Tab-separated table of C-alpha atoms in Angstrom:
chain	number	residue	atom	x	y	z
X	16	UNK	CA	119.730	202.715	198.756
X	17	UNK	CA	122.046	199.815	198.053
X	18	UNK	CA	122.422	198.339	194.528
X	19	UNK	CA	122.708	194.988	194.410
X	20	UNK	CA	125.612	193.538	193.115
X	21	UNK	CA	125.718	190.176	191.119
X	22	UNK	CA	127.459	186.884	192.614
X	23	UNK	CA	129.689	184.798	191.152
X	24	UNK	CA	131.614	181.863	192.199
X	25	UNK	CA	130.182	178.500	193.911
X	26	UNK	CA	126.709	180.135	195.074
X	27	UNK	CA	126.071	181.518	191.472
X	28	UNK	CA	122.891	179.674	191.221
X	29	UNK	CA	120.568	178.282	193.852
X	30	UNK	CA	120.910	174.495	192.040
X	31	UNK	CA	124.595	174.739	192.836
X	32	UNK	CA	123.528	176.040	196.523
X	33	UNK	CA	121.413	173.089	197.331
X	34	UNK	CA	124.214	170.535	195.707
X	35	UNK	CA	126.506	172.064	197.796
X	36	UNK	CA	124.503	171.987	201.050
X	37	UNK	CA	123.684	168.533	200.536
X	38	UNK	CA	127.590	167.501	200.444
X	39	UNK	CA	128.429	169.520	203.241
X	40	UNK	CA	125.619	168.010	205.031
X	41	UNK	CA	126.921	164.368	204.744
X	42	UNK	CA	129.752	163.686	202.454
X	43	UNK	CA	130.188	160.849	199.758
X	44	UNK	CA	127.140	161.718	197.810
X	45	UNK	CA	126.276	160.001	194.645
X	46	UNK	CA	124.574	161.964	191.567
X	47	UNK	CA	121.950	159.502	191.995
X	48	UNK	CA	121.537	160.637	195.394
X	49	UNK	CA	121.661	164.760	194.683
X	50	UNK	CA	119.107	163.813	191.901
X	51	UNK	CA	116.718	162.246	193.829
X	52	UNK	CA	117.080	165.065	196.865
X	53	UNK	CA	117.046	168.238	194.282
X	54	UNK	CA	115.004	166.721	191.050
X	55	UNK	CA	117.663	168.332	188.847
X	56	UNK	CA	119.005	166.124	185.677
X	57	UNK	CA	121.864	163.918	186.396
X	58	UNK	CA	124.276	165.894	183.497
X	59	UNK	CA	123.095	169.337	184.787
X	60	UNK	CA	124.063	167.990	188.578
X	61	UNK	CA	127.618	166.557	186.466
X	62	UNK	CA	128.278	170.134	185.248
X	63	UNK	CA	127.213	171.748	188.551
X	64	UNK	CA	129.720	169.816	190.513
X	65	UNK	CA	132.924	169.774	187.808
X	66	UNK	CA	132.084	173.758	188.552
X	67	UNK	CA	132.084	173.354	192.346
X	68	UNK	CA	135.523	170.469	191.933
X	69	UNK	CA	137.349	173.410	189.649
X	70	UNK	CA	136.757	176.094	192.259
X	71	UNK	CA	137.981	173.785	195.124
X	72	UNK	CA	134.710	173.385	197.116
X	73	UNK	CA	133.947	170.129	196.403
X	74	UNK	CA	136.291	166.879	196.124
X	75	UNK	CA	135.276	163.728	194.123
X	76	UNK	CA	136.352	160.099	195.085
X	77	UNK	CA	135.749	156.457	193.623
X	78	UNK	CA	133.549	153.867	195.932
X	79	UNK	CA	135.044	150.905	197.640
X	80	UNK	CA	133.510	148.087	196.452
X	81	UNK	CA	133.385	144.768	197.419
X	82	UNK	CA	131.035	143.029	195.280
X	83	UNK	CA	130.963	143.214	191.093
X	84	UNK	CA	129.905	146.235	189.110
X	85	UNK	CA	131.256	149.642	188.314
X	86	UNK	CA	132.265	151.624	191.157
X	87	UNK	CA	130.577	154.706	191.402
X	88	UNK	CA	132.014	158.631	191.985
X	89	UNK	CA	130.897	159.736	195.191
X	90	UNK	CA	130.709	164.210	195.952
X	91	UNK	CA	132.234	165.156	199.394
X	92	UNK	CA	132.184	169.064	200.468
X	93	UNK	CA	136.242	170.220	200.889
X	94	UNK	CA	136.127	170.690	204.140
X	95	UNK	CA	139.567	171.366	204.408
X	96	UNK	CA	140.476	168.374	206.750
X	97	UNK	CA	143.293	166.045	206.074
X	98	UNK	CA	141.211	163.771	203.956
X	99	UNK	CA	138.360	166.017	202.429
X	100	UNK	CA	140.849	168.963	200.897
X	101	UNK	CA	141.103	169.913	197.578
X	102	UNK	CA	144.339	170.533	195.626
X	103	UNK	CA	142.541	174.107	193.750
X	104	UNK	CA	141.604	175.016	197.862
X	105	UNK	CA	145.453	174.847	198.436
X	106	UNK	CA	146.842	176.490	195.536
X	107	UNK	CA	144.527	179.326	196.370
X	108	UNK	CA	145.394	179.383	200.063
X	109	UNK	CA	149.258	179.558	199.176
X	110	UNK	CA	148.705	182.243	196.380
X	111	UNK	CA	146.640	184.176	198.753
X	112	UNK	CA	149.100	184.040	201.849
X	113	UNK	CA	151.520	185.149	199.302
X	114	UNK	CA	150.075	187.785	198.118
X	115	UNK	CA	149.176	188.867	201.559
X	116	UNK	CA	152.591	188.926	202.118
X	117	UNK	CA	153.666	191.199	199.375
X	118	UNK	CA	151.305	193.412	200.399
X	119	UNK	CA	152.938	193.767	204.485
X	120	UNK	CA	155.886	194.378	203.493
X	121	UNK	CA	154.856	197.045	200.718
X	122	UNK	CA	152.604	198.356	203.635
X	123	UNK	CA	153.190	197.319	206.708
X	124	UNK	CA	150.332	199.511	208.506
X	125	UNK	CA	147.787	196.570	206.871
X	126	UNK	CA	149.600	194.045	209.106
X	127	UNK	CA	146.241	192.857	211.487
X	128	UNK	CA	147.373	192.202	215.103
X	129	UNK	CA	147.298	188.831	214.464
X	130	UNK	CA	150.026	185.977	215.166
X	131	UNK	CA	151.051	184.737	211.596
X	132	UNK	CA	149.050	181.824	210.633
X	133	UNK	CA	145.990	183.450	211.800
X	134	UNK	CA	146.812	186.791	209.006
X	135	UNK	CA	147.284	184.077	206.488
X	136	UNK	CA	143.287	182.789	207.399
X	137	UNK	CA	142.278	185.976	206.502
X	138	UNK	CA	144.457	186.609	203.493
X	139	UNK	CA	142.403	183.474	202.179
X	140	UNK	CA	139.230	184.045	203.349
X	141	UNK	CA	139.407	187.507	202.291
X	142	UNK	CA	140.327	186.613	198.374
X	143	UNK	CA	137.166	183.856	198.979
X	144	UNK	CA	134.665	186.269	199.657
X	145	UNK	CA	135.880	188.629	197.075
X	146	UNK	CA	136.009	185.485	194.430
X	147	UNK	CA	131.720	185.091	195.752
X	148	UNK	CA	130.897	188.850	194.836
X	149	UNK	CA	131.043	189.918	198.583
X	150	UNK	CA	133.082	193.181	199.674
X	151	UNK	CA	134.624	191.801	202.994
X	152	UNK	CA	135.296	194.618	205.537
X	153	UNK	CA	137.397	192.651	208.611
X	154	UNK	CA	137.899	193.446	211.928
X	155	UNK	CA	140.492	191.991	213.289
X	156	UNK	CA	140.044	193.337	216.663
X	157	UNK	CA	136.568	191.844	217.033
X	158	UNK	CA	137.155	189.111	214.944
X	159	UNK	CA	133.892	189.748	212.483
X	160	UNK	CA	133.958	190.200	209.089
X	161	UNK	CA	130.914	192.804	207.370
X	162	UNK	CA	129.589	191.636	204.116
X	163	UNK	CA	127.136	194.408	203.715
X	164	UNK	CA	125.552	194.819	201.653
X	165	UNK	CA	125.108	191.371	200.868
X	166	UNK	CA	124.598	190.439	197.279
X	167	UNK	CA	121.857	187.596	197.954
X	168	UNK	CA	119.768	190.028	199.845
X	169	UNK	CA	117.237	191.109	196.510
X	170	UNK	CA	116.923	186.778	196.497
X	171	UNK	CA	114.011	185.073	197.182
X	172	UNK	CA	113.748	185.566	201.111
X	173	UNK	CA	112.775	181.990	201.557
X	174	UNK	CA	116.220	181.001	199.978
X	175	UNK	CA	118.359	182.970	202.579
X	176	UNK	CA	118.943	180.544	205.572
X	177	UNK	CA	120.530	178.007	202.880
X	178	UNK	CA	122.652	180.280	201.275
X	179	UNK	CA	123.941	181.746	204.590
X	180	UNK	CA	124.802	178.309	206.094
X	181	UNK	CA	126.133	177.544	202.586
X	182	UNK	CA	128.134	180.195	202.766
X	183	UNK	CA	129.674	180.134	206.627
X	184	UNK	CA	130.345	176.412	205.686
X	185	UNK	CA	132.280	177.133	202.969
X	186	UNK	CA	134.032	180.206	205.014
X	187	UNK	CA	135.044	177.511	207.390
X	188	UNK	CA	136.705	175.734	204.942
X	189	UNK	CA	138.778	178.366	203.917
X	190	UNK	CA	140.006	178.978	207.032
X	191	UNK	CA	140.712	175.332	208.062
X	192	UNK	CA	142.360	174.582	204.515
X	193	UNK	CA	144.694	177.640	205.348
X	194	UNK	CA	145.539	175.938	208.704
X	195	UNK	CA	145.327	178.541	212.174
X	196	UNK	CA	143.433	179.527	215.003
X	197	UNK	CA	140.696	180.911	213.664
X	198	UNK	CA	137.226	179.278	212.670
X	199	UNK	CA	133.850	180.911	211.477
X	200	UNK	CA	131.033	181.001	214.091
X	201	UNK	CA	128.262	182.204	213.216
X	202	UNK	CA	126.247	184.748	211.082
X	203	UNK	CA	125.283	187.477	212.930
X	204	UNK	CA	121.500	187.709	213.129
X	205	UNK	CA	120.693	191.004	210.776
X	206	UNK	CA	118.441	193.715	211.683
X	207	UNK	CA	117.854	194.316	207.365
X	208	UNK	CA	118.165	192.344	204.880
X	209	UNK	CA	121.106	193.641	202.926
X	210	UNK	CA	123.029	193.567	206.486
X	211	UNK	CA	125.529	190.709	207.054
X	212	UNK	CA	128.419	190.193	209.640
X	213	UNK	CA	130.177	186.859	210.697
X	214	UNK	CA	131.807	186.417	213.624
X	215	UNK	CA	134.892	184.354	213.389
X	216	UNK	CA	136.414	182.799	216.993
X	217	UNK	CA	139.767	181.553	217.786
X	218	UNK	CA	139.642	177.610	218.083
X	219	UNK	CA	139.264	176.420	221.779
X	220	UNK	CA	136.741	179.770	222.307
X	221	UNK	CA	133.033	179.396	223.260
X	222	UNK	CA	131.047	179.121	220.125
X	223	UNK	CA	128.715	181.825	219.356
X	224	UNK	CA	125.036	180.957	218.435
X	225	UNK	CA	124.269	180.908	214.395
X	226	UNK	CA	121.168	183.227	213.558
């Protein structure tokens, strides 16, 4: 029988879950706003996203304003894009790419047969997963990436579907803050629950459908 294995990272805690699905949801969110949609207090929200902003998942911006008063800080979801990425996101990307590096050329029978940019995706998305508790197993033939057994599965089962598109959002921007070809598709739909596999496409591909 599996054990389960504890998470860390981003999706520690379901309160940091929802915070983060509502950001990647619509960007530009106020703590007013994630207050009213999650009822948690506004300074355990504040400490939930400095968390999120110091792992690079989460960016923070001042409001435009026209008209008198304090502008307020507004919570966007690093996506990745030119204007939603996060300075940690691409420190990690670079140190992971790096690393990845190093490791080729120390053993160059790990080199995936995959053009450059794309082996630099996974470098980054593979150091991701690992940062989230997950044990990543990649195919780079088939493109998927095994996360079994997956450490949310002894979580409440009504909690799952948020913290797997949680997750593949935040897997997506990984790979578009690295910059290449590939994107994540879908989660694979999971015969049990400690089962989980993402696909991952090459951009320009038919999308897959999410589970």
């Amino acid at each position: 029988m599996a054990i389960a294995r504890p998470s860390y990272g981003p999706i520690s805690s379901y309160s940091r879950v929802q915070i983060l699905r509502l950001v990647q949801a619509r960007p530009e969110r106020s703590i007013q706003e994630l207050h009213e949609a999650t009822g948690l207090h506004a300074n355990t929200i504040r400490e939930h996203l400095q968390r999120l902003i110091e792992g690079g998942y989460v960016i923070a911006s001042i409001e435009h304003r026209t008209t008198r008063g304090r502008p307020r800080t507004l919570y966007s979801a690093a996506t990745g894009a030119p204007e939603a990425s996060s300075p940690v996101a691409r420190e990690k990307v670079t140190a992971a790419a790096r690393r990845g590096d190093l490791l080729r050329r120390m053993l160059p029978s790990t080199a995936p047969g995959l053009a450059r940019d794309a082996t630099h995706q996974l470098d980054a998305l593979v150091e991701h997963l690992e940062e989230s508790g997950f044990e990543p197993v990649v195919d780079d033939a088939a493109l998927t990436v095994d996360l079994t057994p997956c450490p949310h599965a002894a979580g409440r089962p009504e909690h799952r579907p948020v913290l797997c598109a949680v997750h593949l959002g935040l897997m997506q921007g990984v790979l578009t803050e690295a910059g290449g070809p590939l994107v994540a598709d879908c989660v694979v739909a999971p015969e049990r629950a400690e089962e989980c596999t993402v696909r991952l496409r090459l951009a320009g591909e038919l999308a897959g459908t999410a589970a």
